[in-house]
Amino acid sequence: MAKQTDIIIVGGGVVGSSIAYHLLQDGFEGSVTIFEKDKIYEFASTPRSAGGFRQLFTTSVNIQLSRYGLQKYKTFPEDMAVDGEKAEIDFKQRGYLFLAKNENMEQLQKQLQLQQKYGVPAELLAKEELHSIVPELVIDDLQGGLYCSEDGYLDPYSVMQGYVRKTKELGGTYVYEEVETILTEKGKAAGVQLGNGEVYKAPVVINCAGPWAPELSEKIGLPLPIVPLKRQIIQFDVAEPLEKYLPLTIDPTGVYFRHEGDALITGFSEKVKPGIDFRWKRSFFEDQLWPVLAERVPNFERAKINRGWAGIYSHNTKDQNAIIGKHPQLDGYYMACGFSGHGMQQAPGVGKGMSELIRKGRYETLDLHPLCFERFANNELIIEGAVV
């Protein structure tokens, strides 16, 4: 016999859990059921991300999402406290730094103007000023950099668990089973069928299944322009410590690095075939990352790998931005997917926006309409120029 609930969320990672939390926190009085197939989140995208948080985007909607998220993450430990226990997320506001060569400076100047329009305290640093941020940096081939001191990095797993625990406290129900397919009746979303055969009925189904979102949507004849792409991260130590803790720093090659405790982590968006693959290789560091790192920071020449891991980007092939809101072809079917690596940092704003859209039929706090599914058919793509 089918079980009944009011809202179904497929995917209990940071985005799905943020939506559930915001619905309940904002006064939704019905039942919210979240389905998550990976109970210990071993292969979830959130805890496998690099944990970066930045406002240095090139599109208005992404900058506004980050401005909103920044304020929420600053008070997250207190806001998400359960039974007096704070939800610590280790938010280190050590900044974000995009290094630039000559040909990139004009583009950074344009980005800066847009970012400052929305109140982001971004700065365009001259070549010599880079040493005030990273004293060891080799700057011979650089012209400058774009820097924001408010940005930084946090522990994605703790953010996700903070939302999960608070959602449960507010009455949300987590079911740790895999959703086989979304059910439809008369042109409307009607619920889900699980892999174990159980059926849950609901008039609202939200697809937050990350890398598995396109497969789920494809089953009901509504394809999404999302492919899963492997992203490796390597943690390493150096023989000679750096003078200061690093901002999350992006080299002109696309290789990024930051501190993780007293160790360091690094990664790069390598070209890979789409697919779910959680294997990582030492050779990725040795062949692609280490040559760039050693040239940029001499301390990195003597590096020792501690460990590595791979996570999955839900890569939107059209414009590398999230797909948020209702699906125009199926009433009651909503999406929050295709974040292309930005899910954790955009989760607070997306959760708030989806809560408003479902409860009130419109966005109020942030206008997320530019990220609607219809933009693909209308050729109103949101091209993000700063994808790491």
CSV table of C-alpha atoms in Angstrom, one decimal:
chain,number,residue,atom,x,y,z
A,1,MET,CA,0.0,0.0,0.0
A,2,ALA,CA,1.3,3.4,-1.0
A,3,LYS,CA,2.5,5.8,1.8
A,4,GLN,CA,1.4,9.4,1.7
A,5,THR,CA,3.5,12.6,2.2
A,6,ASP,CA,3.2,16.2,1.0
A,7,ILE,CA,6.6,16.9,-0.5
A,8,ILE,CA,9.2,14.4,-1.7
A,9,ILE,CA,12.8,15.4,-2.1
A,10,VAL,CA,15.1,13.0,-3.9
A,11,GLY,CA,18.6,13.4,-2.6
A,12,GLY,CA,19.6,14.2,0.9
A,13,GLY,CA,22.8,16.0,0.3
A,14,VAL,CA,23.4,19.7,1.1
A,15,VAL,CA,21.0,21.1,-1.5
A,16,GLY,CA,18.1,18.7,-0.8
A,17,SER,CA,18.6,19.0,3.0
A,18,SER,CA,18.7,22.8,2.7
A,19,ILE,CA,15.4,22.9,0.8
A,20,ALA,CA,13.8,20.6,3.4
A,21,TYR,CA,15.1,22.7,6.3
A,22,HIS,CA,13.9,26.0,4.7
A,23,LEU,CA,10.4,24.6,3.9
A,24,LEU,CA,9.9,23.5,7.5
A,25,GLN,CA,11.7,26.6,9.1
A,26,ASP,CA,9.6,28.9,6.9
A,27,GLY,CA,6.3,27.5,8.1
A,28,PHE,CA,5.3,24.7,5.7
A,29,GLU,CA,2.9,22.6,7.8
A,30,GLY,CA,2.8,19.5,5.7
A,31,SER,CA,5.1,16.5,5.7
A,32,VAL,CA,8.5,16.5,4.0
A,33,THR,CA,10.2,13.3,3.1
A,34,ILE,CA,13.8,13.1,1.9
A,35,PHE,CA,15.1,10.1,0.1
A,36,GLU,CA,18.8,9.4,0.3
A,37,LYS,CA,20.2,6.1,-1.1
A,38,ASP,CA,23.7,6.5,0.6
A,39,LYS,CA,23.0,6.5,4.4
A,40,ILE,CA,26.6,7.3,5.4
A,41,TYR,CA,27.1,9.7,2.5
A,42,GLU,CA,30.2,7.7,1.4
A,43,PHE,CA,29.7,8.7,-2.3
A,44,ALA,CA,27.7,11.9,-1.9
A,45,SER,CA,29.1,14.9,-3.8
A,46,THR,CA,29.0,17.3,-0.9
A,47,PRO,CA,31.6,15.8,1.4
A,48,ARG,CA,33.9,15.1,-1.5
A,49,SER,CA,34.0,18.7,-2.6
A,50,ALA,CA,36.9,21.1,-2.0
A,51,GLY,CA,34.7,23.2,0.3
A,52,GLY,CA,35.5,26.6,-1.3
A,53,PHE,CA,33.2,29.5,-0.8
A,54,ARG,CA,33.4,32.6,-3.0
A,55,GLN,CA,31.6,35.6,-4.3
A,56,LEU,CA,34.0,36.1,-7.2
A,57,PHE,CA,31.5,35.1,-9.9
A,58,THR,CA,30.7,36.8,-13.2
A,59,THR,CA,26.9,36.6,-13.3
A,60,SER,CA,24.5,38.6,-11.2
A,61,VAL,CA,22.5,35.6,-9.9
A,62,ASN,CA,25.5,33.7,-8.8
A,63,ILE,CA,27.0,36.7,-7.0
A,64,GLN,CA,23.7,37.3,-5.2
A,65,LEU,CA,23.4,33.6,-4.2
A,66,SER,CA,26.9,33.9,-2.7
A,67,ARG,CA,26.2,37.2,-0.9
A,68,TYR,CA,23.2,35.5,0.7
A,69,GLY,CA,25.1,32.3,1.5
A,70,LEU,CA,27.9,34.2,3.1
A,71,GLN,CA,25.7,35.8,5.8
A,72,LYS,CA,24.1,32.4,6.5
A,73,TYR,CA,27.3,30.5,6.8
A,74,LYS,CA,28.7,33.1,9.2
A,75,THR,CA,25.8,32.4,11.7
A,76,PHE,CA,25.3,28.7,10.7
A,77,PRO,CA,26.7,27.2,13.9
A,78,GLU,CA,24.2,29.1,16.0
A,79,ASP,CA,21.3,28.9,13.6
A,80,MET,CA,21.6,25.1,13.1
A,81,ALA,CA,22.2,24.3,16.8
A,82,VAL,CA,20.3,21.2,18.0
A,83,ASP,CA,19.8,20.6,21.7
A,84,GLY,CA,22.3,23.4,22.5
A,85,GLU,CA,25.0,21.8,20.4
A,86,LYS,CA,26.3,24.2,17.7
A,87,ALA,CA,26.7,23.0,14.1
A,88,GLU,CA,30.4,23.9,13.7
A,89,ILE,CA,31.5,24.1,10.0
A,90,ASP,CA,35.1,25.4,10.3
A,91,PHE,CA,34.4,28.4,8.1
A,92,LYS,CA,37.8,30.0,7.4
A,93,GLN,CA,37.5,33.4,5.8
A,94,ARG,CA,41.0,33.4,4.4
A,95,GLY,CA,39.9,34.8,1.0
A,96,TYR,CA,39.8,33.7,-2.6
A,97,LEU,CA,42.5,34.7,-5.1
A,98,PHE,CA,42.4,34.3,-8.9
A,99,LEU,CA,45.9,34.8,-10.3
A,100,ALA,CA,46.1,36.4,-13.7
A,101,LYS,CA,48.5,36.9,-16.6
A,102,ASN,CA,48.4,40.0,-18.9
A,103,GLU,CA,45.6,38.7,-21.1
A,104,ASN,CA,43.2,38.0,-18.2
A,105,MET,CA,43.4,41.4,-16.4
A,106,GLU,CA,40.8,43.1,-18.6
A,107,GLN,CA,38.3,40.3,-17.9
A,108,LEU,CA,39.0,40.5,-14.2
A,109,GLN,CA,38.4,44.3,-14.3
A,110,LYS,CA,34.9,43.7,-15.7
A,111,GLN,CA,34.2,41.0,-13.1
A,112,LEU,CA,35.3,43.4,-10.4
A,113,GLN,CA,32.8,46.1,-11.4
A,114,LEU,CA,29.9,43.7,-11.4
A,115,GLN,CA,30.9,42.2,-8.0
A,116,GLN,CA,31.3,45.6,-6.4
A,117,LYS,CA,27.9,46.6,-7.8
A,118,TYR,CA,26.4,43.9,-5.4
A,119,GLY,CA,28.6,44.9,-2.5
A,120,VAL,CA,31.3,42.3,-2.8
A,121,PRO,CA,34.5,43.8,-1.3
A,122,ALA,CA,36.6,42.4,-4.2
A,123,GLU,CA,40.0,44.0,-5.0
A,124,LEU,CA,42.1,43.9,-8.2
A,125,LEU,CA,45.7,43.5,-6.9
A,126,ALA,CA,48.8,44.6,-8.8
A,127,LYS,CA,51.6,42.0,-9.3
A,128,GLU,CA,53.7,43.1,-6.3
A,129,GLU,CA,50.6,43.2,-4.0
A,130,LEU,CA,50.2,39.5,-4.4
A,131,HIS,CA,53.0,38.9,-2.0
A,132,SER,CA,51.0,40.6,0.8
A,133,ILE,CA,48.6,37.6,0.5
A,134,VAL,CA,51.0,34.8,-0.4
A,135,PRO,CA,54.6,35.8,0.4
A,136,GLU,CA,56.2,32.8,-1.3
A,137,LEU,CA,54.3,33.2,-4.6
A,138,VAL,CA,56.4,33.3,-7.9
A,139,ILE,CA,55.0,36.3,-9.7
A,140,ASP,CA,57.3,36.7,-12.7
A,141,ASP,CA,54.7,35.7,-15.3
A,142,LEU,CA,51.7,37.3,-13.5
A,143,GLN,CA,50.2,40.7,-13.9
A,144,GLY,CA,48.0,40.7,-10.8
A,145,GLY,CA,45.0,39.0,-9.2
A,146,LEU,CA,41.4,39.3,-8.1
A,147,TYR,CA,41.0,38.9,-4.4
A,148,CYS,CA,38.1,38.8,-1.9
A,149,SER,CA,39.0,38.6,1.8
A,150,GLU,CA,35.4,37.7,2.9
A,151,ASP,CA,35.6,34.4,1.0
A,152,GLY,CA,37.3,31.2,2.0
A,153,TYR,CA,36.5,27.6,2.7
A,154,LEU,CA,34.6,25.4,5.1
A,155,ASP,CA,33.9,21.8,5.9
A,156,PRO,CA,31.2,20.7,3.4
A,157,TYR,CA,30.3,17.5,5.3
A,158,SER,CA,29.6,19.5,8.5
A,159,VAL,CA,27.4,21.9,6.6
A,160,MET,CA,25.4,19.0,5.1
A,161,GLN,CA,25.0,17.3,8.5
A,162,GLY,CA,24.0,20.6,10.1
A,163,TYR,CA,21.1,20.8,7.7
A,164,VAL,CA,20.2,17.2,8.1
A,165,ARG,CA,20.1,17.3,11.9
A,166,LYS,CA,18.1,20.5,11.9
A,167,THR,CA,15.6,19.2,9.3
A,168,LYS,CA,15.0,16.1,11.5
A,169,GLU,CA,14.5,18.3,14.6
A,170,LEU,CA,11.9,20.3,12.6
A,171,GLY,CA,10.0,17.2,11.7
A,172,GLY,CA,11.5,16.2,8.3
A,173,THR,CA,11.7,12.4,7.6
A,174,TYR,CA,14.7,10.8,6.0
A,175,VAL,CA,14.2,7.5,4.2
A,176,TYR,CA,17.5,5.8,3.3
A,177,GLU,CA,16.4,4.0,0.2
A,178,GLU,CA,17.1,4.5,-3.5
A,179,VAL,CA,14.4,6.0,-5.6
A,180,GLU,CA,13.8,3.9,-8.7
A,181,THR,CA,11.6,6.3,-10.6
A,182,ILE,CA,9.3,9.3,-10.3
A,183,LEU,CA,5.6,8.5,-10.7
A,184,THR,CA,3.3,10.6,-12.8
A,185,GLU,CA,-0.5,10.8,-13.2
A,186,LYS,CA,-2.4,12.8,-15.7
A,187,GLY,CA,0.5,15.1,-16.5
A,188,LYS,CA,1.4,15.7,-12.9
A,189,ALA,CA,4.1,14.4,-10.5
A,190,ALA,CA,2.5,11.9,-8.2
A,191,GLY,CA,5.3,10.4,-6.0
A,192,VAL,CA,8.1,8.0,-6.3
A,193,GLN,CA,8.7,4.3,-6.4
A,194,LEU,CA,11.7,2.9,-4.5
A,195,GLY,CA,14.1,0.2,-5.6
A,196,ASN,CA,12.6,-2.1,-3.0
A,197,GLY,CA,9.2,-1.6,-4.6
A,198,GLU,CA,7.6,0.7,-2.0
A,199,VAL,CA,5.6,3.6,-3.3
A,200,TYR,CA,5.3,7.1,-1.7
A,201,LYS,CA,2.7,9.4,-3.1
A,202,ALA,CA,3.0,13.2,-3.1
A,203,PRO,CA,1.9,16.1,-5.3
A,204,VAL,CA,5.4,17.7,-5.2
A,205,VAL,CA,8.6,15.9,-6.1
A,206,ILE,CA,11.9,17.8,-6.1
A,207,ASN,CA,14.9,16.3,-8.0
A,208,CYS,CA,18.1,17.0,-6.0
A,209,ALA,CA,19.8,13.8,-6.9
A,210,GLY,CA,23.1,15.5,-8.0
A,211,PRO,CA,25.0,13.4,-10.5
A,212,TRP,CA,22.1,10.9,-10.6
A,213,ALA,CA,19.5,13.7,-11.3
A,214,PRO,CA,19.6,13.4,-15.2
A,215,GLU,CA,19.1,9.6,-15.1
A,216,LEU,CA,16.1,10.0,-12.8
A,217,SER,CA,14.5,12.7,-15.1
A,218,GLU,CA,15.3,10.7,-18.3
A,219,LYS,CA,13.2,7.8,-17.0
A,220,ILE,CA,10.1,10.0,-17.2
A,221,GLY,CA,11.0,11.4,-20.6
A,222,LEU,CA,12.3,14.8,-19.3
A,223,PRO,CA,16.0,14.8,-20.1
A,224,LEU,CA,18.3,17.3,-18.3
A,225,PRO,CA,21.5,18.7,-19.9
A,226,ILE,CA,23.7,17.4,-17.0
A,227,VAL,CA,26.6,14.9,-17.1
A,228,PRO,CA,28.6,13.5,-14.2
A,229,LEU,CA,32.3,14.4,-14.3
A,230,LYS,CA,35.0,13.1,-12.0
A,231,ARG,CA,37.0,15.7,-10.0
A,232,GLN,CA,40.0,14.5,-8.1
A,233,ILE,CA,41.4,16.2,-5.0
A,234,ILE,CA,44.9,15.5,-3.5
A,235,GLN,CA,46.0,16.3,0.0
A,236,PHE,CA,49.7,16.8,0.5
A,237,ASP,CA,52.3,18.0,3.0
A,238,VAL,CA,55.4,20.2,2.3
A,239,ALA,CA,58.8,20.1,4.0
A,240,GLU,CA,58.9,23.9,4.6
A,241,PRO,CA,55.7,25.4,5.9
A,242,LEU,CA,54.3,28.6,4.4
A,243,GLU,CA,54.5,31.9,6.2
A,244,LYS,CA,50.7,32.4,6.2
A,245,TYR,CA,47.6,30.3,5.8
A,246,LEU,CA,46.5,30.4,2.2
A,247,PRO,CA,43.4,31.8,0.6
A,248,LEU,CA,41.9,29.4,-1.9
A,249,THR,CA,44.2,30.3,-4.8
A,250,ILE,CA,43.5,29.6,-8.5
A,251,ASP,CA,46.5,29.5,-10.8
A,252,PRO,CA,46.0,30.8,-14.4
A,253,THR,CA,46.3,27.1,-15.5
A,254,GLY,CA,43.1,26.3,-13.4
A,255,VAL,CA,45.1,24.4,-10.7
A,256,TYR,CA,43.8,25.5,-7.3
A,257,PHE,CA,45.3,25.0,-3.8
A,258,ARG,CA,44.5,25.9,-0.2
A,259,HIS,CA,45.2,24.8,3.3
A,260,GLU,CA,43.4,21.9,4.9
A,261,GLY,CA,44.4,22.2,8.6
A,262,ASP,CA,48.2,22.3,8.4
A,263,ALA,CA,48.3,20.2,5.2
A,264,LEU,CA,47.3,21.4,1.7
A,265,ILE,CA,44.8,20.3,-0.9
A,266,THR,CA,44.9,20.8,-4.6
A,267,GLY,CA,42.8,19.9,-7.7
A,268,PHE,CA,42.1,20.8,-11.3
A,269,SER,CA,39.2,20.3,-13.7
A,270,GLU,CA,40.8,17.7,-15.9
A,271,LYS,CA,39.2,16.6,-19.1
A,272,VAL,CA,37.4,13.3,-18.4
A,273,LYS,CA,34.7,11.2,-20.0
A,274,PRO,CA,31.3,11.7,-18.4
A,275,GLY,CA,30.5,8.9,-15.9
A,276,ILE,CA,30.4,8.0,-12.2
A,277,ASP,CA,34.0,7.2,-11.2
A,278,PHE,CA,35.4,7.5,-7.6
A,279,ARG,CA,39.0,6.3,-8.3
A,280,TRP,CA,41.9,8.7,-7.8
A,281,LYS,CA,45.4,8.3,-9.0
A,282,ARG,CA,48.8,9.5,-7.6
A,283,SER,CA,49.9,10.1,-11.2
A,284,PHE,CA,47.2,12.9,-11.4
A,285,PHE,CA,49.2,14.9,-8.8
A,286,GLU,CA,52.6,13.9,-10.2
A,287,ASP,CA,51.9,14.6,-13.9
A,288,GLN,CA,49.3,17.5,-13.8
A,289,LEU,CA,49.3,19.3,-10.5
A,290,TRP,CA,52.8,19.1,-9.0
A,291,PRO,CA,54.7,20.7,-12.0
A,292,VAL,CA,52.3,23.8,-11.8
A,293,LEU,CA,52.4,23.9,-7.9
A,294,ALA,CA,56.2,23.7,-7.7
A,295,GLU,CA,56.7,26.5,-10.2
A,296,ARG,CA,54.2,28.8,-8.5
A,297,VAL,CA,55.3,28.2,-4.9
A,298,PRO,CA,58.9,26.9,-4.2
A,299,ASN,CA,57.7,25.4,-0.9
A,300,PHE,CA,55.7,22.9,-3.0
A,301,GLU,CA,58.7,21.4,-4.7
A,302,ARG,CA,59.1,19.0,-1.9
A,303,ALA,CA,55.6,17.7,-1.6
A,304,LYS,CA,54.4,14.4,0.0
A,305,ILE,CA,51.0,13.0,-0.9
A,306,ASN,CA,48.9,12.1,2.2
A,307,ARG,CA,45.8,10.9,0.5
A,308,GLY,CA,43.4,11.7,-2.3
A,309,TRP,CA,39.7,11.2,-3.3
A,310,ALA,CA,37.4,11.8,-6.2
A,311,GLY,CA,34.0,13.5,-6.2
A,312,ILE,CA,31.5,14.1,-9.0
A,313,TYR,CA,30.5,17.4,-10.5
A,314,SER,CA,27.0,17.6,-11.8
A,315,HIS,CA,28.1,19.4,-14.9
A,316,ASN,CA,25.5,21.4,-16.8
A,317,THR,CA,26.6,21.1,-20.4
A,318,LYS,CA,24.7,24.2,-21.6
A,319,ASP,CA,26.0,27.0,-19.3
A,320,GLN,CA,27.6,25.4,-16.2
A,321,ASN,CA,25.0,26.8,-13.9
A,322,ALA,CA,22.3,25.3,-11.7
A,323,ILE,CA,18.8,24.4,-12.9
A,324,ILE,CA,16.3,25.6,-10.3
A,325,GLY,CA,12.5,25.6,-10.1
A,326,LYS,CA,9.5,23.9,-11.8
A,327,HIS,CA,9.8,21.8,-14.9
A,328,PRO,CA,7.5,23.4,-17.5
A,329,GLN,CA,6.3,20.0,-18.8
A,330,LEU,CA,5.2,18.3,-15.6
A,331,ASP,CA,3.2,20.0,-12.9
A,332,GLY,CA,4.5,19.4,-9.4
A,333,TYR,CA,8.0,18.4,-10.6
A,334,TYR,CA,10.8,20.7,-9.4
A,335,MET,CA,14.5,20.6,-9.9
A,336,ALA,CA,17.6,21.8,-8.0
A,337,CYS,CA,20.5,20.2,-9.8
A,338,GLY,CA,23.3,20.8,-12.3
A,339,PHE,CA,25.3,22.9,-9.9
A,340,SER,CA,28.6,22.3,-11.8
A,341,GLY,CA,30.6,22.3,-8.5
A,342,HIS,CA,28.8,25.2,-6.8
A,343,GLY,CA,26.1,23.3,-4.8
A,344,MET,CA,27.5,23.6,-1.4
A,345,GLN,CA,28.1,27.4,-1.6
A,346,GLN,CA,24.7,28.0,-3.2
A,347,ALA,CA,22.7,25.7,-0.9
A,348,PRO,CA,21.5,28.4,1.5
A,349,GLY,CA,20.0,30.7,-1.2
A,350,VAL,CA,18.6,27.8,-3.3
A,351,GLY,CA,16.9,26.3,-0.2
A,352,LYS,CA,15.3,29.7,0.6
A,353,GLY,CA,14.3,30.3,-3.0
A,354,MET,CA,12.7,26.8,-3.4
A,355,SER,CA,10.9,27.1,-0.1
A,356,GLU,CA,9.3,30.4,-1.3
A,357,LEU,CA,8.5,29.0,-4.8
A,358,ILE,CA,6.8,25.9,-3.5
A,359,ARG,CA,4.9,27.6,-0.6
A,360,LYS,CA,4.0,30.9,-2.3
A,361,GLY,CA,4.5,30.3,-6.0
A,362,ARG,CA,7.1,33.0,-6.4
A,363,TYR,CA,10.6,34.0,-5.4
A,364,GLU,CA,10.9,36.8,-2.8
A,365,THR,CA,14.3,36.9,-1.1
A,366,LEU,CA,16.4,36.2,-4.2
A,367,ASP,CA,15.2,36.1,-7.8
A,368,LEU,CA,16.3,32.7,-9.1
A,369,HIS,CA,14.2,32.8,-12.2
A,370,PRO,CA,17.3,33.3,-14.5
A,371,LEU,CA,18.2,29.7,-13.5
A,372,CYS,CA,14.9,28.2,-14.7
A,373,PHE,CA,14.8,25.3,-17.0
A,374,GLU,CA,13.0,27.3,-19.7
A,375,ARG,CA,16.2,29.3,-20.3
A,376,PHE,CA,17.6,26.6,-22.6
A,377,ALA,CA,14.6,26.7,-25.0
A,378,ASN,CA,14.5,30.5,-24.9
A,379,ASN,CA,18.2,30.8,-25.5
A,380,GLU,CA,18.7,32.8,-22.3
A,381,LEU,CA,21.7,31.0,-21.0
A,382,ILE,CA,23.5,32.2,-17.9
A,383,ILE,CA,27.2,32.0,-18.9
A,384,GLU,CA,29.4,31.9,-15.9
A,385,GLY,CA,33.0,32.9,-16.8
A,386,ALA,CA,34.6,31.9,-13.5
A,387,VAL,CA,34.2,28.1,-13.3
A,388,VAL,CA,37.0,26.4,-11.4
